[in-house]
């Protein structure tokens, strides 16, 4: 675990006045799908002002007006140029989010090893987390309030995670003992980012983007990793990973890539997290998710956060905003407009995923 000064990545805010009442804070999570095929391409697309997907993502954020936003699926570059350009474009839409944090993710980070056991190296699945180049599909935090020093747990090895359920084949770690010994737990990252809100205790944003639990073999490497990436937060709150676990208030924010009732994966991980007494699940909903549900589904389609093809995997709930028990939830929602809403087409153009938000008073 390492500490990173968030101020290194901060820009001067044009305005810090929020869209909500002074005592409320809107916290959101959004997998933007802003991944491109090579380094620098996302920056080019943002700077051009002509990319329809980028424009749609910006329009969604400006419409919802979060105070703190966890982004997933946003390509990382070393000096943060794409993120800074994105901030400037948001400010142009009258929703400045002047503070930001990002760091090199495990996505695309080369290992030089065969990490998926297919006999080849230097492929996207041989990186610490899936990616064709370092930083593809990274994460970021945007905020209308200053950020404190971040705890970055991205370097934690999977073998060192308490209670890990590693993939095995023929009684040995999969794909090889050497490869598993080098495997980090986080497929993208796990961060604890404090938001410094005036006259209140810092709000800790515990954010991540878990590995997809499918696209593997009988060893269930991806399913087991997804399970442990989600379980990370309960171990962190238990104090098993650091001498100073976060105290209230905090919010777990991100894309768990797992639905508690539908789809594939080891659902016990997300069920355990959602039922943890230290947390509350506001269960954000949308009219659009309910209206666009197709096929057999056990869970409430209004809770869904991603529009994947039917019948499989289908629409699922995979993104979450889970406040600590002591925070008062005043409102919540999934920005999935109904088909007749003028914003419906914009949300579809932006991403397969939908922005999830919760309003907090503390």
Short mmCIF file of C-alpha atoms in Angstrom, two decimals:
data_model
loop_
_atom_site.label_atom_id
_atom_site.label_comp_id
_atom_site.label_asym_id
_atom_site.label_seq_id
_atom_site.Cartn_x
_atom_site.Cartn_y
_atom_site.Cartn_z
CA UNK A 1 0.00 0.00 0.00
CA UNK A 2 1.25 3.48 -0.81
CA UNK A 3 0.12 7.00 -0.14
CA UNK A 4 -0.32 9.44 -3.02
CA UNK A 5 -0.88 13.17 -2.65
CA UNK A 6 -4.03 13.94 -4.59
CA UNK A 7 -3.03 17.59 -4.88
CA UNK A 8 -0.50 16.50 -7.51
CA UNK A 9 -3.40 15.94 -9.89
CA UNK A 10 -5.65 18.81 -8.81
CA UNK A 11 -6.76 21.68 -11.01
CA UNK A 12 -8.03 25.02 -9.76
CA UNK A 13 -11.80 24.85 -9.51
CA UNK A 14 -13.78 27.44 -11.41
CA UNK A 15 -16.63 27.12 -8.96
CA UNK A 16 -17.19 24.90 -5.95
CA UNK A 17 -20.85 25.69 -5.45
CA UNK A 18 -22.87 22.47 -5.65
CA UNK A 19 -26.12 21.75 -7.44
CA UNK A 20 -27.72 20.45 -4.25
CA UNK A 21 -28.60 22.06 -0.96
CA UNK A 22 -25.51 23.00 1.05
CA UNK A 23 -25.85 20.04 3.40
CA UNK A 24 -26.15 17.44 0.65
CA UNK A 25 -23.42 15.76 -1.36
CA UNK A 26 -24.11 13.81 -4.53
CA UNK A 27 -21.73 10.85 -4.95
CA UNK A 28 -21.80 8.93 -8.22
CA UNK A 29 -20.17 6.05 -10.07
CA UNK A 30 -19.94 5.83 -13.86
CA UNK A 31 -18.26 3.29 -16.09
CA UNK A 32 -17.86 5.55 -19.10
CA UNK A 33 -16.52 2.96 -21.57
CA UNK A 34 -14.04 5.65 -22.64
CA UNK A 35 -11.38 3.16 -23.64
CA UNK A 36 -9.51 3.42 -26.91
CA UNK A 37 -7.19 1.16 -28.93
CA UNK A 38 -3.96 2.97 -28.14
CA UNK A 39 -2.26 5.54 -25.87
CA UNK A 40 -3.22 9.15 -26.52
CA UNK A 41 -6.30 8.33 -28.59
CA UNK A 42 -8.74 9.29 -25.82
CA UNK A 43 -6.98 12.65 -25.39
CA UNK A 44 -7.29 13.21 -29.14
CA UNK A 45 -11.00 12.40 -29.07
CA UNK A 46 -11.69 14.70 -26.12
CA UNK A 47 -9.70 17.57 -27.59
CA UNK A 48 -11.36 17.26 -31.00
CA UNK A 49 -14.76 18.17 -29.58
CA UNK A 50 -16.28 15.98 -32.30
CA UNK A 51 -16.43 12.55 -30.70
CA UNK A 52 -20.11 11.67 -30.14
CA UNK A 53 -19.45 9.25 -27.30
CA UNK A 54 -17.26 11.70 -25.38
CA UNK A 55 -19.89 14.42 -25.84
CA UNK A 56 -22.64 12.11 -24.62
CA UNK A 57 -20.67 11.10 -21.50
CA UNK A 58 -20.08 14.77 -20.71
CA UNK A 59 -23.76 15.55 -21.24
CA UNK A 60 -24.81 12.78 -18.85
CA UNK A 61 -22.48 13.99 -16.12
CA UNK A 62 -23.47 17.63 -16.57
CA UNK A 63 -27.14 16.63 -16.41
CA UNK A 64 -26.82 14.60 -13.19
CA UNK A 65 -24.39 17.10 -11.59
CA UNK A 66 -22.51 14.91 -9.10
CA UNK A 67 -20.28 16.52 -6.48
CA UNK A 68 -17.96 13.50 -6.37
CA UNK A 69 -17.66 11.10 -9.29
CA UNK A 70 -15.81 7.80 -9.57
CA UNK A 71 -15.02 7.06 -13.20
CA UNK A 72 -14.23 3.62 -14.59
CA UNK A 73 -13.31 2.69 -18.14
CA UNK A 74 -11.28 5.89 -18.60
CA UNK A 75 -7.86 5.50 -20.21
CA UNK A 76 -4.95 6.65 -18.02
CA UNK A 77 -1.95 8.58 -19.24
CA UNK A 78 1.08 9.35 -17.13
CA UNK A 79 0.67 13.14 -16.94
CA UNK A 80 -3.11 13.12 -16.74
CA UNK A 81 -3.67 15.03 -19.98
CA UNK A 82 -6.87 13.20 -20.94
CA UNK A 83 -8.36 13.69 -17.48
CA UNK A 84 -7.48 17.39 -17.47
CA UNK A 85 -9.02 17.83 -20.91
CA UNK A 86 -12.13 16.03 -19.67
CA UNK A 87 -12.34 18.38 -16.67
CA UNK A 88 -12.07 21.39 -18.96
CA UNK A 89 -14.84 20.04 -21.17
CA UNK A 90 -17.08 19.53 -18.12
CA UNK A 91 -16.41 23.10 -17.04
CA UNK A 92 -17.48 24.23 -20.52
CA UNK A 93 -20.80 22.51 -19.80
CA UNK A 94 -21.19 24.56 -16.60
CA UNK A 95 -20.35 21.69 -14.30
CA UNK A 96 -16.78 22.27 -13.13
CA UNK A 97 -15.19 19.48 -11.13
CA UNK A 98 -11.91 21.14 -10.33
CA UNK A 99 -10.21 18.43 -8.28
CA UNK A 100 -9.08 15.09 -9.62
CA UNK A 101 -7.13 12.01 -8.72
CA UNK A 102 -5.81 9.22 -10.89
CA UNK A 103 -2.85 6.86 -10.77
CA UNK A 104 -1.41 4.16 -12.97
CA UNK A 105 -3.77 1.19 -12.80
CA UNK A 106 -2.94 -2.49 -13.10
CA UNK A 107 -4.93 -2.57 -16.34
CA UNK A 108 -2.49 -3.18 -19.19
CA UNK A 109 0.53 -3.30 -16.86
CA UNK A 110 2.87 -5.81 -18.50
CA UNK A 111 4.13 -8.83 -16.54
CA UNK A 112 6.24 -10.65 -19.14
CA UNK A 113 4.53 -13.86 -18.03
CA UNK A 114 1.77 -16.11 -19.31
CA UNK A 115 -0.92 -15.10 -16.80
CA UNK A 116 -3.89 -16.88 -18.39
CA UNK A 117 -2.25 -20.23 -19.14
CA UNK A 118 -2.72 -20.23 -22.90
CA UNK A 119 0.98 -20.72 -23.64
CA UNK A 120 1.54 -17.19 -24.95
CA UNK A 121 2.80 -13.96 -23.39
CA UNK A 122 2.44 -10.23 -24.05
CA UNK A 123 -1.29 -10.46 -24.73
CA UNK A 124 -3.94 -8.27 -23.11
CA UNK A 125 -4.80 -11.02 -20.60
CA UNK A 126 -1.15 -11.38 -19.58
CA UNK A 127 -1.08 -7.93 -18.03
CA UNK A 128 -1.76 -7.45 -14.32
CA UNK A 129 -5.26 -6.50 -15.42
CA UNK A 130 -6.77 -6.85 -18.87
CA UNK A 131 -5.44 -4.18 -21.23
CA UNK A 132 -3.67 -3.78 -24.56
CA UNK A 133 -1.52 -0.98 -23.17
CA UNK A 134 -0.68 0.35 -19.74
CA UNK A 135 -3.61 2.38 -18.48
CA UNK A 136 -6.27 1.16 -20.90
CA UNK A 137 -9.55 1.19 -19.01
CA UNK A 138 -8.22 2.99 -15.94
CA UNK A 139 -10.05 4.85 -13.18
CA UNK A 140 -10.27 8.40 -11.87
CA UNK A 141 -11.97 10.50 -9.22
CA UNK A 142 -13.44 13.92 -10.00
CA UNK A 143 -14.65 16.21 -7.25
CA UNK A 144 -16.00 19.69 -6.60
CA UNK A 145 -14.19 19.62 -3.25
CA UNK A 146 -10.47 19.20 -2.47
CA UNK A 147 -9.03 15.72 -2.11
CA UNK A 148 -6.71 14.43 0.59
CA UNK A 149 -3.89 11.89 0.37
CA UNK A 150 -4.96 8.66 -1.28
CA UNK A 151 -4.25 5.13 -0.14
CA UNK A 152 -3.46 3.03 -3.19
CA UNK A 153 -3.67 -0.74 -2.69
CA UNK A 154 -3.10 -1.66 -6.34
CA UNK A 155 0.25 -3.36 -5.67
CA UNK A 156 -1.22 -5.86 -3.17
CA UNK A 157 -0.41 -9.38 -4.37
CA UNK A 158 -3.33 -11.76 -4.62
CA UNK A 159 -1.36 -14.40 -2.69
CA UNK A 160 -1.08 -11.96 0.24
CA UNK A 161 -4.78 -11.16 0.44
CA UNK A 162 -6.28 -12.55 3.68
CA UNK A 163 -8.76 -15.33 2.94
CA UNK A 164 -7.93 -15.44 -0.77
CA UNK A 165 -9.51 -18.17 -2.93
CA UNK A 166 -6.80 -18.54 -5.62
CA UNK A 167 -7.31 -20.53 -8.83
CA UNK A 168 -5.81 -24.01 -8.69
CA UNK A 169 -5.17 -26.80 -11.19
CA UNK A 170 -3.85 -30.25 -10.25
CA UNK A 171 -3.13 -29.00 -6.74
CA UNK A 172 -0.90 -26.11 -7.87
CA UNK A 173 -1.62 -22.38 -8.33
CA UNK A 174 -2.93 -21.55 -11.80
CA UNK A 175 -1.44 -20.99 -14.33
CA UNK A 176 1.95 -21.59 -12.66
CA UNK A 177 3.30 -20.92 -9.17
CA UNK A 178 5.61 -18.24 -10.63
CA UNK A 179 2.82 -16.43 -12.44
CA UNK A 180 0.45 -16.54 -9.49
CA UNK A 181 3.17 -15.28 -7.15
CA UNK A 182 3.44 -12.17 -9.35
CA UNK A 183 -0.32 -11.65 -9.74
CA UNK A 184 -1.74 -8.53 -8.11
CA UNK A 185 -5.25 -8.68 -6.67
CA UNK A 186 -6.64 -5.52 -8.27
CA UNK A 187 -7.45 -5.92 -11.96
CA UNK A 188 -7.62 -2.11 -12.17
CA UNK A 189 -7.16 -0.54 -8.71
CA UNK A 190 -8.43 -0.21 -5.14
CA UNK A 191 -8.18 3.33 -3.72
CA UNK A 192 -9.24 5.15 -0.58
CA UNK A 193 -9.64 8.81 -1.60
CA UNK A 194 -10.63 11.35 1.10
CA UNK A 195 -12.87 14.22 0.01
CA UNK A 196 -12.38 17.33 2.14
CA UNK A 197 -15.81 18.86 2.67
CA UNK A 198 -15.90 22.20 4.57
CA UNK A 199 -16.99 21.96 8.21
CA UNK A 200 -17.41 18.18 8.02
CA UNK A 201 -15.27 15.11 8.52
CA UNK A 202 -13.48 13.90 5.38
CA UNK A 203 -15.61 11.55 3.31
CA UNK A 204 -13.59 8.50 2.23
CA UNK A 205 -14.35 7.32 -1.29
CA UNK A 206 -13.48 3.62 -1.43
CA UNK A 207 -13.39 2.91 -5.13
CA UNK A 208 -12.56 0.02 -7.46
CA UNK A 209 -13.38 -1.69 -10.75
CA UNK A 210 -13.46 -5.46 -10.38
CA UNK A 211 -12.49 -8.01 -12.98
CA UNK A 212 -15.20 -9.61 -15.09
CA UNK A 213 -16.05 -13.03 -13.53
CA UNK A 214 -16.27 -14.91 -16.86
CA UNK A 215 -14.12 -15.66 -19.94
CA UNK A 216 -11.93 -18.29 -18.24
CA UNK A 217 -11.79 -22.05 -17.73
CA UNK A 218 -12.65 -24.63 -15.10
CA UNK A 219 -10.10 -23.07 -12.75
CA UNK A 220 -12.45 -20.04 -12.54
CA UNK A 221 -9.54 -17.61 -12.38
CA UNK A 222 -11.68 -14.61 -13.28
CA UNK A 223 -14.57 -15.60 -11.06
CA UNK A 224 -12.32 -16.12 -8.05
CA UNK A 225 -10.47 -12.87 -8.65
CA UNK A 226 -13.72 -10.94 -8.96
CA UNK A 227 -14.87 -12.47 -5.66
CA UNK A 228 -11.71 -11.41 -3.84
CA UNK A 229 -11.67 -7.92 -5.36
CA UNK A 230 -15.16 -7.36 -3.93
CA UNK A 231 -14.23 -9.04 -0.62
CA UNK A 232 -11.30 -6.61 -0.36
CA UNK A 233 -13.52 -3.91 1.14
CA UNK A 234 -14.76 -6.00 4.03
CA UNK A 235 -11.18 -7.05 4.85
CA UNK A 236 -10.16 -3.39 4.69
CA UNK A 237 -12.95 -2.33 7.04
CA UNK A 238 -12.01 -5.21 9.35
CA UNK A 239 -8.48 -3.79 9.68
CA UNK A 240 -6.91 -6.90 8.08
CA UNK A 241 -5.04 -4.86 5.45
CA UNK A 242 -3.86 -1.82 7.38
CA UNK A 243 -3.42 -0.66 10.95
CA UNK A 244 -5.72 2.29 10.25
CA UNK A 245 -8.93 1.20 8.54
CA UNK A 246 -11.24 4.05 7.57
CA UNK A 247 -13.77 5.28 10.07
CA UNK A 248 -17.12 6.83 9.22
CA UNK A 249 -17.99 8.45 6.97
CA UNK A 250 -17.12 6.47 3.84
CA UNK A 251 -18.77 5.30 0.63
CA UNK A 252 -17.87 2.23 -1.45
CA UNK A 253 -18.19 3.38 -5.05
CA UNK A 254 -17.46 1.49 -8.25
CA UNK A 255 -18.13 -1.28 -10.72
CA UNK A 256 -18.16 -4.69 -9.04
CA UNK A 257 -18.98 -6.50 -12.32
CA UNK A 258 -21.35 -8.72 -10.34
CA UNK A 259 -25.11 -8.84 -9.80
CA UNK A 260 -26.43 -10.32 -6.53
CA UNK A 261 -29.19 -12.29 -8.27
CA UNK A 262 -28.60 -12.58 -12.01
CA UNK A 263 -25.75 -13.40 -14.38
CA UNK A 264 -22.61 -15.46 -13.79
CA UNK A 265 -20.05 -15.17 -11.02
CA UNK A 266 -19.57 -16.00 -7.36
CA UNK A 267 -22.50 -13.96 -6.09
CA UNK A 268 -21.73 -14.64 -2.44
CA UNK A 269 -19.14 -11.82 -2.62
CA UNK A 270 -21.57 -9.05 -3.53
CA UNK A 271 -24.34 -10.48 -1.35
CA UNK A 272 -21.98 -10.41 1.64
CA UNK A 273 -20.97 -6.82 0.89
CA UNK A 274 -24.54 -5.61 0.45
CA UNK A 275 -25.59 -7.21 3.74
CA UNK A 276 -22.62 -5.91 5.76
CA UNK A 277 -24.07 -4.05 8.80
CA UNK A 278 -21.47 -1.29 8.43
CA UNK A 279 -23.01 -0.34 5.07
CA UNK A 280 -26.38 0.60 3.65
CA UNK A 281 -27.71 -0.10 0.19
CA UNK A 282 -29.92 2.74 -1.07
CA UNK A 283 -30.93 0.49 -3.99
CA UNK A 284 -30.93 3.23 -6.67
CA UNK A 285 -33.50 2.65 -9.41
CA UNK A 286 -34.52 3.91 -12.84
CA UNK A 287 -37.58 3.92 -15.06
CA UNK A 288 -35.45 3.07 -18.08
CA UNK A 289 -34.01 -0.10 -16.58
CA UNK A 290 -37.49 -1.33 -15.76
CA UNK A 291 -38.84 -0.43 -19.20
CA UNK A 292 -36.01 -2.07 -21.13
CA UNK A 293 -35.85 -5.36 -19.27
CA UNK A 294 -36.01 -8.35 -21.61
CA UNK A 295 -36.13 -12.05 -20.83
CA UNK A 296 -36.01 -13.96 -17.57
CA UNK A 297 -34.62 -12.00 -14.66
CA UNK A 298 -34.76 -12.71 -10.94
CA UNK A 299 -33.77 -9.29 -9.65
CA UNK A 300 -35.69 -6.03 -10.00
CA UNK A 301 -34.79 -4.63 -13.44
CA UNK A 302 -35.18 -1.08 -12.09
CA UNK A 303 -31.94 -1.70 -10.17
CA UNK A 304 -29.95 -2.58 -13.31
CA UNK A 305 -26.97 -0.40 -14.19
CA UNK A 306 -25.74 -1.85 -17.50
CA UNK A 307 -27.42 -2.52 -20.83
CA UNK A 308 -25.73 -5.70 -22.06
CA UNK A 309 -27.06 -7.84 -24.93
CA UNK A 310 -29.97 -10.18 -24.32
CA UNK A 311 -30.39 -12.96 -23.44
CA UNK A 312 -26.87 -13.26 -22.00
CA UNK A 313 -25.48 -11.61 -20.05
CA UNK A 314 -28.52 -9.30 -20.22
CA UNK A 315 -29.11 -6.16 -18.19
CA UNK A 316 -27.55 -6.45 -14.74
CA UNK A 317 -26.83 -4.50 -11.59
CA UNK A 318 -23.03 -4.19 -11.45
CA UNK A 319 -22.28 -0.60 -10.31
CA UNK A 320 -22.79 0.46 -6.70
CA UNK A 321 -22.74 3.43 -4.34
CA UNK A 322 -22.83 2.05 -0.78
CA UNK A 323 -22.62 4.62 2.05
CA UNK A 324 -21.51 3.79 5.55
CA UNK A 325 -24.30 3.23 8.05
CA UNK A 326 -23.96 6.64 9.74
CA UNK A 327 -24.66 8.66 6.59
CA UNK A 328 -28.17 9.90 5.84
CA UNK A 329 -29.35 9.04 2.32
CA UNK A 330 -31.75 11.70 1.01
CA UNK A 331 -32.16 10.45 -2.57
CA UNK A 332 -30.67 8.05 -5.12
CA UNK A 333 -31.07 6.89 -8.68
CA UNK A 334 -29.69 5.25 -11.79
CA UNK A 335 -29.55 7.63 -14.75
CA UNK A 336 -31.34 5.39 -17.23
CA UNK A 337 -34.00 7.57 -18.86
CA UNK A 338 -37.18 5.96 -20.12
CA UNK A 339 -37.37 5.49 -23.92
CA UNK A 340 -39.58 8.56 -24.36
CA UNK A 341 -37.16 10.82 -22.44
CA UNK A 342 -35.04 13.15 -24.63
CA UNK A 343 -31.93 12.06 -22.68
CA UNK A 344 -32.50 8.38 -23.49
CA UNK A 345 -30.52 8.41 -26.74
CA UNK A 346 -27.70 10.37 -25.12
CA UNK A 347 -27.35 7.83 -22.30
CA UNK A 348 -27.24 5.02 -24.87
CA UNK A 349 -24.58 6.78 -26.95
CA UNK A 350 -22.47 7.48 -23.89
CA UNK A 351 -21.93 3.97 -22.52
CA UNK A 352 -23.43 0.54 -22.05
CA UNK A 353 -23.29 1.43 -18.36
CA UNK A 354 -25.49 3.92 -16.54
CA UNK A 355 -24.40 6.52 -14.02
CA UNK A 356 -25.47 5.63 -10.44
CA UNK A 357 -25.84 8.39 -7.84
CA UNK A 358 -26.71 8.81 -4.15
CA UNK A 359 -27.35 12.05 -2.25
CA UNK A 360 -25.87 12.14 1.25
CA UNK A 361 -26.33 14.40 4.25
CA UNK A 362 -23.78 14.24 7.06
#
